[in-house]
Short mmCIF file of C-alpha atoms and ligand atoms in Angstrom, two decimals:
data_model
loop_
_atom_site.label_atom_id
_atom_site.label_comp_id
_atom_site.label_asym_id
_atom_site.label_seq_id
_atom_site.Cartn_x
_atom_site.Cartn_y
_atom_site.Cartn_z
CA GLU H 1 -116.48 -111.30 118.06
CA LYS H 2 -118.65 -109.97 115.23
CA GLY H 3 -121.33 -112.43 116.27
CA GLY H 4 -121.58 -113.94 112.79
CA TYR H 5 -121.93 -110.56 111.05
CA PRO H 6 -119.43 -109.55 108.36
CA HIS H 7 -118.85 -106.16 110.00
CA PHE H 8 -119.18 -104.58 113.42
CA MET H 9 -121.37 -101.91 111.88
CA LEU H 10 -124.00 -104.42 110.75
CA LYS H 11 -123.82 -106.17 114.11
CA GLU H 12 -124.35 -102.88 115.90
CA ILE H 13 -127.24 -101.89 113.63
CA HIS H 14 -128.86 -105.20 114.55
CA GLU H 15 -128.21 -104.68 118.24
CA GLN H 16 -130.49 -101.66 118.28
CA PRO H 17 -133.66 -103.39 119.53
CA LYS H 18 -131.74 -104.58 122.60
CA ALA H 19 -129.85 -101.33 123.04
CA LEU H 20 -133.04 -99.26 122.90
CA ARG H 21 -134.62 -101.54 125.48
CA ASP H 22 -131.59 -101.29 127.77
CA THR H 23 -131.66 -97.49 127.62
CA MET H 24 -135.20 -97.55 129.02
CA THR H 25 -134.88 -100.39 131.52
CA GLY H 26 -135.53 -99.31 135.08
CA ARG H 27 -136.21 -95.78 133.94
CA LEU H 28 -139.57 -95.58 132.25
CA TYR H 29 -142.85 -96.64 133.84
CA PRO H 30 -145.76 -95.64 131.61
CA GLU H 31 -148.40 -97.15 133.91
CA ARG H 32 -147.14 -95.11 136.89
CA GLU H 33 -146.49 -92.11 134.68
CA GLU H 34 -142.96 -92.02 135.92
CA VAL H 35 -139.44 -91.51 134.59
CA ARG H 36 -136.66 -92.36 137.02
CA LEU H 37 -133.31 -90.91 136.13
CA ASP H 38 -131.42 -91.43 139.35
CA ASP H 39 -128.16 -89.91 138.19
CA ILE H 40 -129.82 -86.65 137.23
CA LYS H 41 -130.11 -84.75 140.46
CA ILE H 42 -131.50 -81.50 139.07
CA THR H 43 -134.39 -80.39 141.27
CA LYS H 44 -137.61 -78.73 140.19
CA GLU H 45 -136.36 -75.38 141.57
CA GLU H 46 -133.04 -75.66 139.75
CA LEU H 47 -134.79 -76.56 136.54
CA GLU H 48 -137.14 -73.59 136.87
CA ASN H 49 -134.12 -71.32 137.18
CA PHE H 50 -132.50 -72.40 133.92
CA LYS H 51 -133.14 -69.72 131.34
CA LYS H 52 -131.63 -71.75 128.58
CA ILE H 53 -130.25 -75.13 127.62
CA PHE H 54 -127.28 -75.67 125.33
CA ILE H 55 -126.73 -79.06 123.74
CA VAL H 56 -123.11 -79.44 122.67
CA ALA H 57 -121.53 -82.34 120.78
CA CYS H 58 -119.70 -83.44 117.61
CA GLY H 59 -120.69 -85.47 114.56
CA THR H 60 -123.46 -87.98 115.08
CA ALA H 61 -123.90 -86.92 118.71
CA TYR H 62 -124.52 -83.37 117.45
CA HIS H 63 -127.20 -84.74 115.13
CA ALA H 64 -128.85 -86.40 118.12
CA GLY H 65 -128.71 -82.98 119.77
CA VAL H 66 -130.69 -81.45 116.90
CA VAL H 67 -133.47 -83.92 117.70
CA GLY H 68 -133.01 -83.16 121.41
CA LYS H 69 -133.64 -79.47 120.87
CA TYR H 70 -136.94 -80.25 119.26
CA VAL H 71 -138.20 -82.66 121.92
CA ILE H 72 -137.03 -80.70 124.97
CA GLU H 73 -138.48 -77.43 123.66
CA LYS H 74 -141.70 -79.13 122.73
CA LEU H 75 -142.26 -80.93 126.03
CA ALA H 76 -140.46 -78.84 128.65
CA ARG H 77 -140.82 -75.40 127.01
CA ILE H 78 -137.25 -74.31 127.79
CA PRO H 79 -135.32 -72.66 124.93
CA VAL H 80 -132.59 -74.96 123.61
CA GLU H 81 -129.64 -74.10 121.42
CA VAL H 82 -127.59 -76.85 119.76
CA ASP H 83 -123.97 -76.24 118.97
CA LEU H 84 -120.94 -78.05 117.61
CA ALA H 85 -118.36 -78.45 120.35
CA SER H 86 -115.56 -77.16 118.13
CA GLU H 87 -117.51 -73.93 117.53
CA PHE H 88 -118.92 -73.51 121.02
CA ARG H 89 -115.58 -73.74 122.81
CA TYR H 90 -113.99 -70.87 120.89
CA ARG H 91 -117.00 -68.59 120.78
CA GLU H 92 -117.14 -67.16 124.29
CA PRO H 93 -120.47 -68.89 124.66
CA MET H 94 -123.21 -67.04 126.54
CA VAL H 95 -123.33 -69.49 129.37
CA ASP H 96 -123.64 -68.83 133.10
CA LYS H 97 -125.07 -70.35 136.26
CA ASP H 98 -128.58 -70.08 134.83
CA THR H 99 -127.67 -72.33 131.92
CA LEU H 100 -127.88 -76.08 131.66
CA VAL H 101 -125.39 -77.56 129.23
CA ILE H 102 -126.15 -81.03 127.91
CA ILE H 103 -123.03 -82.70 126.54
CA ILE H 104 -123.53 -85.72 124.27
CA SER H 105 -120.65 -88.09 123.56
CA GLN H 106 -120.69 -91.81 122.88
CA SER H 107 -117.05 -92.27 123.90
CA GLY H 108 -116.96 -89.53 126.49
CA GLU H 109 -113.43 -88.73 125.29
CA THR H 110 -113.87 -86.45 122.26
CA ALA H 111 -111.39 -83.59 122.69
CA ASP H 112 -113.63 -80.72 121.56
CA THR H 113 -116.60 -82.04 123.52
CA LEU H 114 -114.55 -82.38 126.67
CA ALA H 115 -113.17 -78.87 126.21
CA ALA H 116 -116.72 -77.55 125.78
CA LEU H 117 -117.71 -79.28 129.00
CA ARG H 118 -114.79 -77.71 130.87
CA GLU H 119 -115.51 -74.27 129.43
CA SER H 120 -119.16 -74.56 130.50
CA LYS H 121 -118.20 -75.50 134.03
CA LYS H 122 -115.71 -72.65 134.19
CA LEU H 123 -118.52 -70.27 133.27
CA GLY H 124 -120.65 -71.65 136.08
CA ALA H 125 -123.12 -73.77 134.11
CA ARG H 126 -124.57 -77.05 135.30
CA VAL H 127 -123.44 -79.87 133.02
CA LEU H 128 -125.46 -82.96 132.25
CA ALA H 129 -123.72 -85.61 130.14
CA ILE H 130 -125.25 -88.27 127.93
CA THR H 131 -122.58 -90.86 127.29
CA ASN H 132 -122.14 -94.54 126.61
CA VAL H 133 -118.88 -95.18 128.40
CA VAL H 134 -118.88 -95.64 132.15
CA GLY H 135 -115.94 -93.89 133.77
CA SER H 136 -115.13 -91.83 130.65
CA SER H 137 -113.71 -88.32 131.10
CA VAL H 138 -117.06 -86.73 130.26
CA SER H 139 -118.88 -88.92 132.78
CA ARG H 140 -116.36 -88.07 135.49
CA GLU H 141 -116.42 -84.33 134.95
CA ALA H 142 -120.13 -83.71 134.43
CA ASP H 143 -122.47 -82.83 137.31
CA ASP H 144 -125.13 -85.28 136.19
CA VAL H 145 -124.82 -88.30 133.88
CA LEU H 146 -127.25 -90.34 131.86
CA TYR H 147 -125.74 -93.50 130.41
CA THR H 148 -127.14 -94.79 127.14
CA TRP H 149 -126.27 -98.45 127.92
CA ALA H 150 -125.88 -99.22 124.21
CA GLY H 151 -123.00 -101.62 124.83
CA PRO H 152 -119.57 -101.22 123.18
CA GLU H 153 -119.66 -99.53 119.78
CA ILE H 154 -116.66 -100.61 117.71
CA ALA H 155 -117.45 -99.51 114.14
CA VAL H 156 -116.27 -95.98 113.37
CA ALA H 157 -119.73 -95.15 112.03
CA SER H 158 -122.00 -94.58 114.97
CA THR H 159 -125.36 -96.37 114.88
CA LYS H 160 -126.74 -97.73 118.14
CA ALA H 161 -125.11 -94.87 120.04
CA TYR H 162 -127.23 -92.40 118.05
CA SER H 163 -130.56 -94.17 118.43
CA THR H 164 -130.03 -94.66 122.16
CA GLN H 165 -129.02 -91.01 122.53
CA LEU H 166 -132.38 -90.13 120.99
CA VAL H 167 -134.18 -92.28 123.56
CA ALA H 168 -132.09 -90.73 126.35
CA LEU H 169 -133.05 -87.24 125.16
CA ASN H 170 -136.71 -88.21 125.10
CA LEU H 171 -136.43 -89.53 128.65
CA ILE H 172 -134.83 -86.25 129.73
CA ALA H 173 -137.56 -84.26 127.97
CA LEU H 174 -140.27 -86.31 129.69
CA HIS H 175 -138.52 -86.01 133.06
CA PHE H 176 -138.16 -82.23 132.76
CA ALA H 177 -141.71 -81.82 131.51
CA LYS H 178 -142.99 -83.83 134.45
CA LEU H 179 -140.97 -81.77 136.95
CA LEU H 180 -142.14 -78.51 135.42
CA GLY H 181 -145.72 -79.61 134.89
CA THR H 182 -145.66 -78.79 131.18
CA ILE H 183 -147.07 -82.14 130.03
CA SER H 184 -150.54 -83.61 130.44
CA CYS H 185 -151.05 -87.13 131.79
CA GLU H 186 -152.43 -88.21 128.42
CA GLU H 187 -149.48 -86.94 126.45
CA PHE H 188 -147.02 -88.46 128.90
CA ALA H 189 -148.72 -91.84 128.66
CA GLU H 190 -148.89 -91.68 124.88
CA ILE H 191 -145.18 -90.94 124.48
CA ALA H 192 -144.08 -93.37 127.19
CA LEU H 193 -146.06 -96.24 125.67
CA ALA H 194 -144.76 -95.40 122.22
CA LEU H 195 -141.18 -95.40 123.54
CA LYS H 196 -141.68 -98.87 124.97
CA LYS H 197 -142.77 -100.17 121.56
CA LEU H 198 -139.68 -98.90 119.74
CA PRO H 199 -137.45 -101.97 120.28
CA ASP H 200 -139.96 -104.32 118.63
CA GLN H 201 -140.63 -101.83 115.87
CA ALA H 202 -136.89 -101.49 115.20
CA LYS H 203 -136.81 -105.25 114.82
CA VAL H 204 -139.56 -105.11 112.20
CA ILE H 205 -137.43 -102.74 110.10
CA LEU H 206 -134.36 -104.95 110.48
CA ASP H 207 -136.36 -107.95 109.34
CA SER H 208 -136.98 -106.28 106.00
CA GLU H 209 -133.40 -105.23 105.36
CA GLY H 210 -133.32 -107.18 102.09
CA GLU H 211 -135.41 -104.49 100.38
CA ILE H 212 -133.15 -101.72 101.59
CA LYS H 213 -130.10 -103.67 100.47
CA LYS H 214 -131.56 -103.86 96.96
CA MET H 215 -132.20 -100.12 96.86
CA ALA H 216 -128.71 -99.37 98.17
CA GLU H 217 -127.17 -101.58 95.51
CA GLU H 218 -129.17 -99.84 92.80
CA TYR H 219 -127.80 -96.43 93.81
CA ALA H 220 -124.37 -97.42 95.11
CA GLN H 221 -122.46 -96.17 92.08
CA ARG H 222 -123.89 -92.65 92.13
CA GLU H 223 -121.65 -89.71 92.87
CA HIS H 224 -124.12 -87.55 94.74
CA ILE H 225 -127.14 -88.29 96.88
CA PHE H 226 -129.32 -85.69 98.57
CA TYR H 227 -131.41 -86.07 101.69
CA ILE H 228 -134.35 -83.78 102.39
CA GLY H 229 -136.86 -83.43 105.19
CA ARG H 230 -138.54 -80.92 107.49
CA GLY H 231 -138.52 -80.69 111.28
CA LEU H 232 -137.39 -83.93 112.86
CA ASP H 233 -137.06 -85.43 109.39
CA TYR H 234 -134.42 -82.83 108.60
CA ALA H 235 -132.52 -83.79 111.76
CA VAL H 236 -132.51 -87.45 110.67
CA ALA H 237 -131.57 -86.46 107.11
CA LEU H 238 -128.37 -84.90 108.52
CA GLU H 239 -127.46 -88.18 110.17
CA GLY H 240 -128.39 -90.28 107.11
CA ALA H 241 -126.14 -88.15 104.90
CA LEU H 242 -123.23 -88.33 107.34
CA LYS H 243 -123.51 -92.14 107.48
CA LEU H 244 -123.41 -92.40 103.71
CA LYS H 245 -120.43 -90.09 103.15
CA GLU H 246 -118.46 -91.51 106.04
CA ILE H 247 -118.47 -95.14 104.93
CA SER H 248 -119.34 -95.20 101.21
CA TYR H 249 -117.53 -91.97 100.21
CA ILE H 250 -120.53 -90.97 98.12
CA HIS H 251 -121.02 -87.22 98.30
CA ALA H 252 -124.16 -86.82 100.38
CA GLU H 253 -125.82 -83.65 101.65
CA ALA H 254 -128.88 -83.07 103.76
CA TYR H 255 -131.10 -80.07 103.25
CA ALA H 256 -134.12 -78.73 105.02
CA ALA H 257 -136.68 -79.34 102.27
CA GLY H 258 -137.81 -75.73 102.36
CA GLU H 259 -134.27 -74.61 101.52
CA LEU H 260 -134.14 -76.41 98.18
CA LYS H 261 -135.39 -73.41 96.25
CA HIS H 262 -132.75 -71.24 97.85
CA GLY H 263 -129.92 -72.86 95.97
CA THR H 264 -129.67 -76.62 96.08
CA LEU H 265 -132.34 -77.27 93.51
CA ALA H 266 -129.74 -76.20 90.92
CA LEU H 267 -127.89 -79.45 91.64
CA VAL H 268 -130.89 -81.69 91.09
CA THR H 269 -130.72 -83.03 87.56
CA GLU H 270 -131.84 -86.15 85.70
CA GLY H 271 -131.33 -89.31 87.76
CA VAL H 272 -129.94 -87.67 90.93
CA PRO H 273 -131.20 -89.64 93.93
CA VAL H 274 -133.10 -87.64 96.56
CA ILE H 275 -133.92 -89.51 99.75
CA SER H 276 -137.01 -87.74 101.00
CA LEU H 277 -138.17 -88.16 104.59
CA VAL H 278 -141.88 -87.68 105.17
CA THR H 279 -142.61 -89.10 108.61
CA GLN H 280 -143.84 -85.80 110.07
CA GLU H 281 -147.50 -85.73 109.20
CA HIS H 282 -148.08 -82.07 109.96
CA LEU H 283 -145.39 -81.22 107.40
CA TYR H 284 -146.35 -83.84 104.84
CA GLU H 285 -148.01 -81.63 102.23
CA LYS H 286 -145.11 -79.17 102.32
CA THR H 287 -142.43 -81.81 101.78
CA LEU H 288 -144.58 -83.52 99.18
CA SER H 289 -144.55 -80.37 97.10
CA ASN H 290 -140.74 -80.31 97.34
CA ILE H 291 -140.70 -83.94 96.19
CA LYS H 292 -142.77 -82.97 93.19
CA GLU H 293 -140.31 -80.19 92.42
CA VAL H 294 -137.30 -82.52 92.42
CA LYS H 295 -139.24 -85.14 90.49
CA ALA H 296 -140.02 -82.54 87.82
CA ARG H 297 -136.22 -82.10 87.41
CA GLY H 298 -135.79 -85.83 86.87
CA ALA H 299 -134.67 -86.84 90.38
CA ALA H 300 -134.99 -90.45 91.50
CA VAL H 301 -136.99 -90.17 94.71
CA ILE H 302 -136.58 -92.65 97.54
CA ALA H 303 -139.18 -91.77 100.15
CA LEU H 304 -139.00 -92.71 103.81
CA ALA H 305 -142.55 -92.75 105.12
CA ASN H 306 -144.83 -94.06 107.82
CA GLU H 307 -146.47 -97.39 107.25
CA GLY H 308 -149.92 -96.85 105.77
CA ASN H 309 -148.93 -93.83 103.67
CA LYS H 310 -149.91 -95.14 100.24
CA ASP H 311 -150.15 -91.70 98.72
CA ILE H 312 -146.37 -91.22 98.69
CA ALA H 313 -145.88 -94.17 96.32
CA LYS H 314 -147.46 -92.05 93.56
CA SER H 315 -144.66 -89.49 93.80
CA ALA H 316 -141.67 -91.70 94.63
CA ASP H 317 -139.63 -94.30 92.77
CA HIS H 318 -139.10 -96.33 95.94
CA VAL H 319 -140.53 -96.18 99.44
CA MET H 320 -138.92 -97.29 102.70
CA TYR H 321 -141.59 -97.71 105.37
CA ILE H 322 -141.25 -97.48 109.14
CA PRO H 323 -143.85 -98.71 111.64
CA LYS H 324 -146.25 -96.12 113.03
CA THR H 325 -145.10 -94.38 116.20
CA HIS H 326 -145.55 -91.09 118.03
CA PRO H 327 -144.47 -88.21 115.72
CA MET H 328 -141.73 -87.21 118.17
CA LEU H 329 -140.17 -90.65 118.05
CA THR H 330 -139.97 -91.26 114.30
CA PRO H 331 -136.22 -90.39 114.22
CA VAL H 332 -135.41 -93.49 116.28
CA LEU H 333 -136.96 -95.69 113.60
CA ALA H 334 -136.26 -93.59 110.51
CA VAL H 335 -132.51 -93.67 111.03
CA ILE H 336 -132.41 -97.47 110.77
CA PRO H 337 -133.20 -97.79 107.04
CA LEU H 338 -130.72 -94.96 106.42
CA GLN H 339 -127.99 -96.79 108.35
CA LEU H 340 -128.71 -99.94 106.35
CA PHE H 341 -128.75 -97.97 103.09
CA ALA H 342 -125.33 -96.48 103.86
CA TYR H 343 -123.98 -99.85 104.95
CA TYR H 344 -125.08 -101.76 101.87
CA ALA H 345 -123.99 -98.96 99.52
CA ALA H 346 -120.53 -99.04 101.13
CA VAL H 347 -120.33 -102.83 100.87
CA ALA H 348 -121.38 -102.68 97.20
CA ARG H 349 -118.56 -100.19 96.59
CA GLY H 350 -116.04 -102.45 98.30
CA CYS H 351 -115.29 -99.98 101.10
CA ASP H 352 -113.69 -100.83 104.41
CA VAL H 353 -116.93 -100.30 106.33
CA ASP H 354 -115.69 -100.57 109.90
CA LYS H 355 -112.58 -98.47 109.34
CA PRO H 356 -113.31 -95.72 106.82
CA ARG H 357 -110.30 -93.86 105.45
CA ASN H 358 -108.97 -90.90 107.43
CA LEU H 359 -111.30 -91.44 110.38
CA ALA H 360 -110.81 -92.65 113.95
CA LYS H 361 -113.42 -93.97 116.33
CA SER H 362 -112.55 -91.57 119.07
CA VAL H 363 -111.29 -88.10 118.17
CA THR H 364 -109.14 -87.32 121.17
CA VAL H 365 -107.10 -84.63 119.47
CA GLU H 366 -108.43 -81.50 117.78
O1 M6R R 401 -117.68 -90.30 120.93
P1 M6R R 401 -118.44 -89.13 120.41
O2 M6R R 401 -119.92 -89.34 120.47
O3 M6R R 401 -118.07 -87.85 121.15
O4 M6R R 401 -118.01 -88.95 118.93
C1 M6R R 401 -118.47 -87.86 118.17
C2 M6R R 401 -118.15 -88.04 116.70
O5 M6R R 401 -116.77 -88.14 116.51
C3 M6R R 401 -118.83 -89.28 116.10
O6 M6R R 401 -120.19 -89.29 116.32
C4 M6R R 401 -118.57 -89.34 114.58
O7 M6R R 401 -119.22 -88.31 113.94
C5 M6R R 401 -119.01 -90.71 114.04
N1 M6R R 401 -117.92 -91.35 113.34
C6 M6R R 401 -120.16 -90.64 113.10
O8 M6R R 401 -120.58 -91.89 112.66
#
């Protein structure tokens, strides 16, 4: 059942090229400049009337939402707020009939997420769900549904659900942008073609997992590991840190790189590993200066950079490279080395990777 892999998590990490492809099948046609999302029935007029979008989810799905905010705002120019379902539901959220609520849930059964969905509907909002499970509570109760088609995810640590949620959010952003006329033909084509290349590019990363395994083993006995990045890199840093703490029990924290000076830098001492994401070229110089700051305090820097960036090797102890893609899509690739890093660190520590202590796959009670 594990298809020859020692754990479901590793199997599911390796299923990502197929899962990413399946999320796009029958939906994205770069040559026709078309996105077909048949289960999303929101019309142009309805979309124009939304004053705001809320993305609401828990855990990894929330981290996908952080990426979603960025891509939807960028392409469709509608303000997006991302919230944790457990916060949103008790906050008297400012939601009404002019709000679109996007609910993200792999299982479609998470108690807080479902409660947030119900609260949104009660307040009159339109609810669009991104989920992986056909017939799940979330899929039944939402007004519109976009399935991720990632296939069953068994390991407690979410991997292919996250990367396919990112693709789903990009499809939604392209669809909305097209309806609203906020995207040029060139930009649409560029992103659509880049999306289509992601499955093969994910495979390239998986083919070099031996290098990541070595790095993970080198740092597996550390007590603390920090993740830093800016923009979309920060969003992925959040997910990378969650993966590591969840399965390896190493204390991991993600920080927006610009926040280091506002407190966290005090924790960076000799030998502390700092995984530094630098895939966002427009933010490269800024994050690089943060890398130099942590390096000056003795940190061991593991950079995660775009292929071709040789400069970063001068400031880092190790570099993980991802193939070149559109800047908005780097999270889909960047998360893969971080999943592998967490996996191999957990294995090196002898942890029960598929069933981490205290955690359940589906959190159906609060
Ligand atoms: O099924 P859901 O997407 O609603 O689950 C949400 C979280 O419980 C889930 O993503 C959790 O954070 C994962 N264990 C993280 O790997």
